[in-house]
XYZ file of C-alpha atoms in Angstrom:
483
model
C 3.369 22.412 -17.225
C 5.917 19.691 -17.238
C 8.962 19.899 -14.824
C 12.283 18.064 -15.720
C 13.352 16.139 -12.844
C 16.287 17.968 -12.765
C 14.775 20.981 -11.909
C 12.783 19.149 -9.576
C 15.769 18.164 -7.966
C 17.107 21.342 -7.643
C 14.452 23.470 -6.449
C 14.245 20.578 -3.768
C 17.961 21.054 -2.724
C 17.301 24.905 -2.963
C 14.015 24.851 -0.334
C 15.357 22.008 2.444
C 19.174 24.334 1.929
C 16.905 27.566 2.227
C 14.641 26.152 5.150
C 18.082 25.149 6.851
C 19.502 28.560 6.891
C 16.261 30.198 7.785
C 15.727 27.727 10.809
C 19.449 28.164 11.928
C 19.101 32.049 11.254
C 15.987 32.482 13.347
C 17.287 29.899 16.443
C 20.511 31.838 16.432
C 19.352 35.194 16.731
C 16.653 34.072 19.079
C 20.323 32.146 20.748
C 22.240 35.292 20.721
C 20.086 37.596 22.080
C 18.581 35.924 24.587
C 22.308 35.071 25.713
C 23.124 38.499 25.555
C 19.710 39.308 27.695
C 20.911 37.050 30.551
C 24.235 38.379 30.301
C 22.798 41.934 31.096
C 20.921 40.764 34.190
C 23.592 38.476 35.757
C 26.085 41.835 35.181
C 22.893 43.761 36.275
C 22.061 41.676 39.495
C 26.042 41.843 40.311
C 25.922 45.649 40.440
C 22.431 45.586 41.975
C 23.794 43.924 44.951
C 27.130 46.463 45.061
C 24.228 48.980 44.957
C 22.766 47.734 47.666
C 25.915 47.110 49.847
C 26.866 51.023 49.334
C 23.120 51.729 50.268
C 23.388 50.093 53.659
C 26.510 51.708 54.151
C 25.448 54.541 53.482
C 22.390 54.268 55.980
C 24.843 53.114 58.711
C 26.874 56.369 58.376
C 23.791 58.600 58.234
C 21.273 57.060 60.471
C 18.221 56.884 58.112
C 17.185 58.253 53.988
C 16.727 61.540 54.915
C 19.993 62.156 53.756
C 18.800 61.260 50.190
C 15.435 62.624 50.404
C 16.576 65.613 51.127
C 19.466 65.425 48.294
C 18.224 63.937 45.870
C 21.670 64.258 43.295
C 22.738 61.652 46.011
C 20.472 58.238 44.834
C 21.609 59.507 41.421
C 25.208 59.858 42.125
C 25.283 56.404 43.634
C 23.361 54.456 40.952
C 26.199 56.723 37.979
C 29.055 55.534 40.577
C 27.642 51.945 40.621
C 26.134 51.615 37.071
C 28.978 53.691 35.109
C 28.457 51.747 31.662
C 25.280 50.769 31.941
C 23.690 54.582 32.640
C 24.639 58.305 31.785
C 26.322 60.419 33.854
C 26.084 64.209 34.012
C 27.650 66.427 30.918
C 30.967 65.489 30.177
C 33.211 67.962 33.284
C 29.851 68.677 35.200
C 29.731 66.988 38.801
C 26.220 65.685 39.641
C 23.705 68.405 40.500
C 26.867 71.173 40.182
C 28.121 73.510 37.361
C 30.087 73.110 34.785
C 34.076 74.603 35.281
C 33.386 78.018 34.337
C 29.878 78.360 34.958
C 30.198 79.632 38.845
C 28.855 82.842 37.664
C 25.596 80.888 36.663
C 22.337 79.193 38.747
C 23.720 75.629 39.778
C 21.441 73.120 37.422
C 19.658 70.460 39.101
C 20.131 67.408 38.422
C 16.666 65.780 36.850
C 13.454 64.872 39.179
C 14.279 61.469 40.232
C 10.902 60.422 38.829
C 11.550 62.185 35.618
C 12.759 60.672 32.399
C 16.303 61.498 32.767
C 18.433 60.235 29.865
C 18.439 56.689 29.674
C 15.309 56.232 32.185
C 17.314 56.185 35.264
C 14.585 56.358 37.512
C 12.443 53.974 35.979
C 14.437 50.941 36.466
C 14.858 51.523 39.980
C 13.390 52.145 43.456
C 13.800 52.352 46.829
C 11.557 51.736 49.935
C 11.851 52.682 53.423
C 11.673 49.450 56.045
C 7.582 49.678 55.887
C 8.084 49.558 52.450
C 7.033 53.365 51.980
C 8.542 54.898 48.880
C 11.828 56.902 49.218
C 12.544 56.997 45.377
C 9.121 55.354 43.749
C 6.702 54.883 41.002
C 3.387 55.190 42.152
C 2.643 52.089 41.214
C 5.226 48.838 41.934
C 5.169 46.313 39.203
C 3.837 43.308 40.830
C 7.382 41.159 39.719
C 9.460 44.045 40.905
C 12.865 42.454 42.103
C 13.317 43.695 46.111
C 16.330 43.170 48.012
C 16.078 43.649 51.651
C 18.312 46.273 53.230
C 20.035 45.709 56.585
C 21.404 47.384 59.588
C 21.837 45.532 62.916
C 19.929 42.756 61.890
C 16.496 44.348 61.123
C 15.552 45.320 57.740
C 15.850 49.100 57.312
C 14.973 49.381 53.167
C 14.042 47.888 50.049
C 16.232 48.275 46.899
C 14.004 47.734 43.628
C 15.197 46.536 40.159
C 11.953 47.311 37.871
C 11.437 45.021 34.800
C 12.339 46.399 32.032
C 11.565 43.953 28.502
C 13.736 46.355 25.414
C 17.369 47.251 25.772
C 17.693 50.751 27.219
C 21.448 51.340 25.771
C 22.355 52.210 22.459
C 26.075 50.125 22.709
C 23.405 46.973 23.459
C 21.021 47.980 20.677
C 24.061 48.304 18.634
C 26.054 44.879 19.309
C 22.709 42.882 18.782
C 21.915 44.903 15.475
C 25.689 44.334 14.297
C 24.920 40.122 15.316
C 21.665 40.236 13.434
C 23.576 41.791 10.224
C 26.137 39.301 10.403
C 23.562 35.964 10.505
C 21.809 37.363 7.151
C 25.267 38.182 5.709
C 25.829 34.101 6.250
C 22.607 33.264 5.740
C 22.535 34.547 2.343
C 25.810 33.787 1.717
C 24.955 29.848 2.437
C 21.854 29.945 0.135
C 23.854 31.325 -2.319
C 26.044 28.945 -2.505
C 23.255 26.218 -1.939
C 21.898 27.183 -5.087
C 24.925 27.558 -7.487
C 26.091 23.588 -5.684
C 22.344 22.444 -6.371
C 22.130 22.411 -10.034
C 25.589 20.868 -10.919
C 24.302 18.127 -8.263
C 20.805 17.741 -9.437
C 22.401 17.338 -13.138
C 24.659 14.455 -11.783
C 21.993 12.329 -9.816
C 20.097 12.413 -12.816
C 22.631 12.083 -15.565
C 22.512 7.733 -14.626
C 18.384 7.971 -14.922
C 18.837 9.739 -18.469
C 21.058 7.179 -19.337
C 18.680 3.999 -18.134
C 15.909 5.696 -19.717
C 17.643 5.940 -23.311
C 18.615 2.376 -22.908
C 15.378 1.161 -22.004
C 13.918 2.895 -24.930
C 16.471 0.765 -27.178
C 16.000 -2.567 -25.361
C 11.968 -1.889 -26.099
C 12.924 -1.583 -29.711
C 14.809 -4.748 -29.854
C 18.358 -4.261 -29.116
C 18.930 -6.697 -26.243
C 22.760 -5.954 -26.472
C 21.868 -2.379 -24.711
C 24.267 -2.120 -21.400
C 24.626 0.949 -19.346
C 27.649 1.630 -17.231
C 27.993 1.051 -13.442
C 29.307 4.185 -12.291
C 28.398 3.928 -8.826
C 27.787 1.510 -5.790
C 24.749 3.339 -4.741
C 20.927 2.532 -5.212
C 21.379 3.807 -9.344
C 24.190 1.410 -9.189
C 22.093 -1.383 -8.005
C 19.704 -0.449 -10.583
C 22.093 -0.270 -13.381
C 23.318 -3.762 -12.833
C 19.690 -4.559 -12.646
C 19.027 -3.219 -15.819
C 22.261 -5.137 -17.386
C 20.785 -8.311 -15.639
C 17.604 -7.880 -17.336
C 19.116 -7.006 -21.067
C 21.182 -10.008 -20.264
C 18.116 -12.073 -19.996
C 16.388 -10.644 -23.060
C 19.115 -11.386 -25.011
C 19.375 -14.630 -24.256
C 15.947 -15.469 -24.327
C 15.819 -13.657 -27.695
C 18.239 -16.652 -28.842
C 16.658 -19.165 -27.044
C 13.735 -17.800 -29.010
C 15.462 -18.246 -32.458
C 17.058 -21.435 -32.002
C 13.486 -22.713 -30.531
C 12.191 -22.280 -33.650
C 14.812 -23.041 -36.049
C 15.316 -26.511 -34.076
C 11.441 -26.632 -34.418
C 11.454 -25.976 -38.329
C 14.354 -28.298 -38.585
C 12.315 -31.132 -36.042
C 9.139 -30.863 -38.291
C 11.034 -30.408 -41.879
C 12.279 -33.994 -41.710
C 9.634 -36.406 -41.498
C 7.380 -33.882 -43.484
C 10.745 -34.128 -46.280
C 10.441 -38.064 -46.070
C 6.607 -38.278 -46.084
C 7.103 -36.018 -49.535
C 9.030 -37.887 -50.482
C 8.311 -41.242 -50.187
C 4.269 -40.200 -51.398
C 5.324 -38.530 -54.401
C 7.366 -41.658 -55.384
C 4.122 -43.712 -54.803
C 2.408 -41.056 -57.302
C 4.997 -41.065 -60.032
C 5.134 -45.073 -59.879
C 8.661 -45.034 -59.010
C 7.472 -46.925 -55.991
C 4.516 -49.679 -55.783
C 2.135 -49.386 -53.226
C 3.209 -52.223 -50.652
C 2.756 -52.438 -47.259
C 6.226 -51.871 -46.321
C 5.435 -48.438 -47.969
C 2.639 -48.199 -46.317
C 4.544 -49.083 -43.009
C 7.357 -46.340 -43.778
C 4.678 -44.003 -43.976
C 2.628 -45.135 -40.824
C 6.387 -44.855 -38.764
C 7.209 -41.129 -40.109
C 3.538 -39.728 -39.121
C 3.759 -41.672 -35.632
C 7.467 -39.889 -35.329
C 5.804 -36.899 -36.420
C 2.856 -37.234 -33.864
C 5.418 -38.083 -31.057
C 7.047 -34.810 -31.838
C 3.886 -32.594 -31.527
C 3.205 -34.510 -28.678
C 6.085 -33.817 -26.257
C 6.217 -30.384 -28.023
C 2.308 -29.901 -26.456
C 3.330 -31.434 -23.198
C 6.524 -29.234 -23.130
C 4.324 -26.505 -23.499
C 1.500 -27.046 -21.120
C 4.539 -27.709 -17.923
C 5.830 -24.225 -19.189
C 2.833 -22.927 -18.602
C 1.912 -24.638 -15.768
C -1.162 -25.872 -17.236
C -0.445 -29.945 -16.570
C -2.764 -31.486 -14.441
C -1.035 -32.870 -11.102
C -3.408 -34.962 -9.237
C -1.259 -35.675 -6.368
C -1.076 -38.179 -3.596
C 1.097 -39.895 -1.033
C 2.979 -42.441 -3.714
C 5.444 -45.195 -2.574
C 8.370 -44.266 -4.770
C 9.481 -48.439 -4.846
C 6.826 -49.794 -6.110
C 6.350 -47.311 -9.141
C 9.827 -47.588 -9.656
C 9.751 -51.733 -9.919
C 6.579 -51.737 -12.110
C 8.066 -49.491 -14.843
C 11.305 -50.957 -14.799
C 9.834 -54.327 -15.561
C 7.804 -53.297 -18.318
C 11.078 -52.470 -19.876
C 13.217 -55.348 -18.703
C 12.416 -57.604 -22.047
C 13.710 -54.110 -24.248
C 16.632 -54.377 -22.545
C 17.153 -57.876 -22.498
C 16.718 -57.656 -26.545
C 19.303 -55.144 -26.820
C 21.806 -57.308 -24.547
C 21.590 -54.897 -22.067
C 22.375 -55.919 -18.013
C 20.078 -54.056 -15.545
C 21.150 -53.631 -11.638
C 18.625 -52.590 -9.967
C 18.744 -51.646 -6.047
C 15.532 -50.501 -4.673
C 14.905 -50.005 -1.311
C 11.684 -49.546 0.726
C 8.887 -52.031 1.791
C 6.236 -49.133 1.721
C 7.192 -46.995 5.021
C 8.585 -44.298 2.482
C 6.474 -41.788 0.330
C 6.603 -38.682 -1.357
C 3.491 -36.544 -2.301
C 3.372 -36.736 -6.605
C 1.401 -37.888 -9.299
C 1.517 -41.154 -10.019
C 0.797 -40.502 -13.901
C 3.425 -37.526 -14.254
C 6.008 -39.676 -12.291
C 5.331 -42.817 -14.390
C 6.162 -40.700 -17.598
C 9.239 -39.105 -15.997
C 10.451 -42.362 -15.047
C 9.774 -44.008 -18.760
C 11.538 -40.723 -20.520
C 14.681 -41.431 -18.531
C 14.570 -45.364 -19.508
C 13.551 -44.743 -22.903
C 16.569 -42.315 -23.156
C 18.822 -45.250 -21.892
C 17.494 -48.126 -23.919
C 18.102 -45.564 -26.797
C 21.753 -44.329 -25.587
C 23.301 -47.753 -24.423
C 24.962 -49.557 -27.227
C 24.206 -52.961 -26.818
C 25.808 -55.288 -24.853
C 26.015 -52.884 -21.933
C 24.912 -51.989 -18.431
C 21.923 -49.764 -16.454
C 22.091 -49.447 -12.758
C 18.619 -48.657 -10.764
C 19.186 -47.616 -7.543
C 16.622 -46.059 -5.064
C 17.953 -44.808 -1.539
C 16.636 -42.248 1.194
C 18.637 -39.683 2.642
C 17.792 -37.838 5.530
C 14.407 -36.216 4.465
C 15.085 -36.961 0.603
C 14.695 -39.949 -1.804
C 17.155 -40.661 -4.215
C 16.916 -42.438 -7.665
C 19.728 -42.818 -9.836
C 19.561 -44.449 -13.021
C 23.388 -44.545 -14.602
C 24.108 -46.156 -18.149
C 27.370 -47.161 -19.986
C 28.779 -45.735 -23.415
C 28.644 -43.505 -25.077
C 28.598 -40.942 -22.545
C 28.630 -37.144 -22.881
C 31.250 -34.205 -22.480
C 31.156 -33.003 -19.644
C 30.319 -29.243 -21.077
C 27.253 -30.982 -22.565
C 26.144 -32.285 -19.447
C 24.387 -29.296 -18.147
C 22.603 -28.371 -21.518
C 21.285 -31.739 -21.683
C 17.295 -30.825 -19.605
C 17.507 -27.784 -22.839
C 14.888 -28.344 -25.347
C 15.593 -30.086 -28.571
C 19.355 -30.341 -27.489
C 20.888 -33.289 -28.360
C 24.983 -34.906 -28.534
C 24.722 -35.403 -32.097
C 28.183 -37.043 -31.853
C 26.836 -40.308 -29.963
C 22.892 -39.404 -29.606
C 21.978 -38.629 -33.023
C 18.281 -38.685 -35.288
C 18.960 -42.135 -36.407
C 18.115 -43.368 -32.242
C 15.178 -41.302 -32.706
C 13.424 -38.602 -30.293
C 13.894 -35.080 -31.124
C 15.251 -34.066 -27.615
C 12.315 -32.901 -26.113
C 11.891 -35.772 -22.976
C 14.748 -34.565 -20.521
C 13.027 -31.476 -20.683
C 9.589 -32.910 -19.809
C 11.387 -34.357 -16.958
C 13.162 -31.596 -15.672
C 9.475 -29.767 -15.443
C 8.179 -32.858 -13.691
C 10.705 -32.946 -11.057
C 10.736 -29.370 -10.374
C 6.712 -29.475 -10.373
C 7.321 -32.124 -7.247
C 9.455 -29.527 -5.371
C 12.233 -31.646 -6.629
C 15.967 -31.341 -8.102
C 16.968 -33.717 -11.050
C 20.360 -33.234 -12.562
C 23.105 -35.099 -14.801
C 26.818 -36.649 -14.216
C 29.377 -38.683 -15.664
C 28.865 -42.372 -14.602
C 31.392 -44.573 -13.878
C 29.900 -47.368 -16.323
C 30.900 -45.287 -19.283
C 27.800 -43.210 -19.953
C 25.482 -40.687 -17.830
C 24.125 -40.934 -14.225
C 20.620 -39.259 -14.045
C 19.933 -38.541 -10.256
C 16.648 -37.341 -9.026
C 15.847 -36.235 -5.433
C 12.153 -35.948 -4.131
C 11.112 -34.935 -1.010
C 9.554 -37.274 1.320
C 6.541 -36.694 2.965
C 7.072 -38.577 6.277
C 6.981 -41.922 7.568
C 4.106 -44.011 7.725
């Protein structure tokens, strides 16, 4: 049988509210009355010792306990004089051991045997012993933790005065007040599960309400609908999870359209040079257009585009995936940097373009990469600037170290970029279209690679405005140490 949560919830609530009241219930009661117990025997021990006073007294003035052995009504009369809550007297008018007021005419009635049960067990919850401890008023047996207080006259003991255990309340007002205690703990008692229970449900419904509504809108965002949010009522855990939740849709969502613009930008990529190869072979067919080798050549340049594309697409792909081989070593960042720089120094030079280049190091500084991986990142960014750089303008090559970092920047002059583009320029297939457009070739793909590169060498690489016009490229790596 399946259990809503909510009901879960409440019969939780319910059992820790019930176990409360049943844990404070019984520790009370056990509380009151043992309270009330040790009330009774400090009022008890106070009398016991009055008792005891008047007994010695009473001794003094008759020179021994033959005055109560041989009247009994007397140990009797002094524990009702002493005790006159606590134990019953005589009928209402009737003196202890005499008549009652118009009963001279009858036998005097004795008062009960002093061993007896006389109403509320007088004699059983006391005693009395003579100085060699011989009983005066006894059981014939002594409890072993009978409570004796020596009597004394003239310095000598003369007497014992017993209090015998007793373990259950001997008076009906006691029996009474504790019954009247225990009546009023289950009146709360039940009163507080009561109200546990009606407060439980309204509160289970309420922590749960935010988990219905998560679990709704995670049953849309499986279906598709990415724009699924659910409110933030709260500041609590379920709060934290909601905004969770919103973080993740947000995600979706915008993966969903990084999705859909991957492959329209993809279509769009391949569409072109397959349009032109079309094109240009179905002129070739139809005569409109002889068979020369500048045809040919046209061709040959739109499949090598084409092959570049599905290149850096597959090399995209593989540092998604982590899948690129790294083979890495301790590299000295200088020398890599010179050598590729110089195979590009006669592109540049065609194109009228200056290069400044700044390297530092004489081999004491290294970082821990692939040489391969780090050639290619470092052609991407040149090819990007021998593409981007009108002619006639400027590249500046620096490479510094900072601290436990080494810096390359590689800045260009116009065009540059807007600064809004800047940060969407490591996207795939993003490109300025206003000054970096199809007709400079590449399909947007290589600051990409790069970023993945960098990032692979536990690095940062990131994009600025230069102050030659165009864009500064910096890359940090970190170093490994010095040799």
């Amino acid at each position: 049988m399946k259990i809503r949560i909510t009901y879960r919830l409440f019969l939780v609530i319910l059992a820790a509210a019930i176990l409360t009241v049943l844990s404070t219930f019984f520790i009370m009661q056990w509380s009151v009355e043992h309270g009330f117990r040790r009330y009774l025997h400090n009022v008890e021990q106070t009398q016991f010792a009055r008792l005891a006073v008047r007994l010695e007294a009473g001794y003094a003035a008759q020179g021994g306990w033959d005055y109560l052995k041989n009247e009994p009504e007397q140990w009797f009369r002094l524990i009702a004089e002493t005790f006159p809550q606590g134990h019953p007297r005589p009928p209402e008018g009737q003196p202890l051991g005499g008549p009652r007021p118009g009963e001279h005419d009858r036998e005097p009635r004795p008062f009960p045997p002093p061993m007896g049960r006389p109403p509320r067990e007088i004699g059983r919850m006391f005693l009395l012993l003579d100085g060699n401890k011989q009983p005066v008023f006894a059981p014939a047996e002594i409890p072993v933790d009978t409570t004796l207080k020596p009597l004394q006259y003239h310095n000598r003991t003369v007497g014992y005065l017993g209090l015998l255990p007793h373990k259950r309340l001997t008076d009906d007002f006691q029996r009474r007040f504790l019954k009247d205690v225990q009546s009023a703990l289950s009146l709360i008692a039940g009163t507080i599960v009561l109200l546990a229970a009606g407060l439980a449900l309204p509160l289970a419904n309420r922590l749960v309400r935010p988990i219905k509504a998560l679990a709704a809108a995670t049953d849309r965002l499986a279906s598709g609908e990415y724009t699924t949010r659910v409110p933030i009522t709260s500041t609590d855990e379920l709060g934290q999870l909601a905004r969770g939740f919103n973080s993740l849709a947000l995600t979706l969502e915008k993966n969903e359209q990084t999705r859909r613009q991957w492959v329209a930008d993809i279509s769009h990529e391949l569409r072109t040079p397959l349009a032109i190869l079309r094109g240009e072979i179905e002129a070739i067919q139809d005569g409109i257009r002889p068979t020369t080798p500048d045809a040919i050549d046209s061709l040959h340049g739109e499949v090598l585009r084409l092959e570049h594309l599905v290149n850096d697409l597959y090399q995209l792909s593989l540092s998604d995936v982590g899948a690129l081989t790294y083979r890495k070593v301790e590299l000295e960042l200088d020398a890599l940097l010179t050598a590729v720089l110089a195979t590009y120094r006669p592109q540049f030079a065609a194109r009228g373009i200056t290069v400044a280049a700044t390297i530092l190091g004489e081999g004491t500084d290294v970082v821990f990469g692939d040489p391969e991986r780090m050639r290619q990142l470092f052609v991407n960014i040149f090819d990007n600037a021998l593409k981007y750089t009108d002619p006639g303008g400027t590249i500046a090559v620096r490479l510094t170290y900072q601290s436990e970092l080494a810096a390359i920047d590689i800045e260009d002059s116009a065009p540059g970029v807007p600064p809004g583009d800047l940060e969407r320029l490591f996207e795939r297939l993003y490109r300025v279209e206003a000054s970096r457009n199809r007709a400079a070739g590449g399909a947007g793909l290589g600051l990409a690679i790069c970023r993945n590169i960098v990032e692979a060498h536990a690095g940062t690489i990131t994009a600025h405005p230069s102050s030659l016009g165009g864009i500064w490229i910096r890359i940090e790596l970190p170093l490994t140490g010095r040799c």
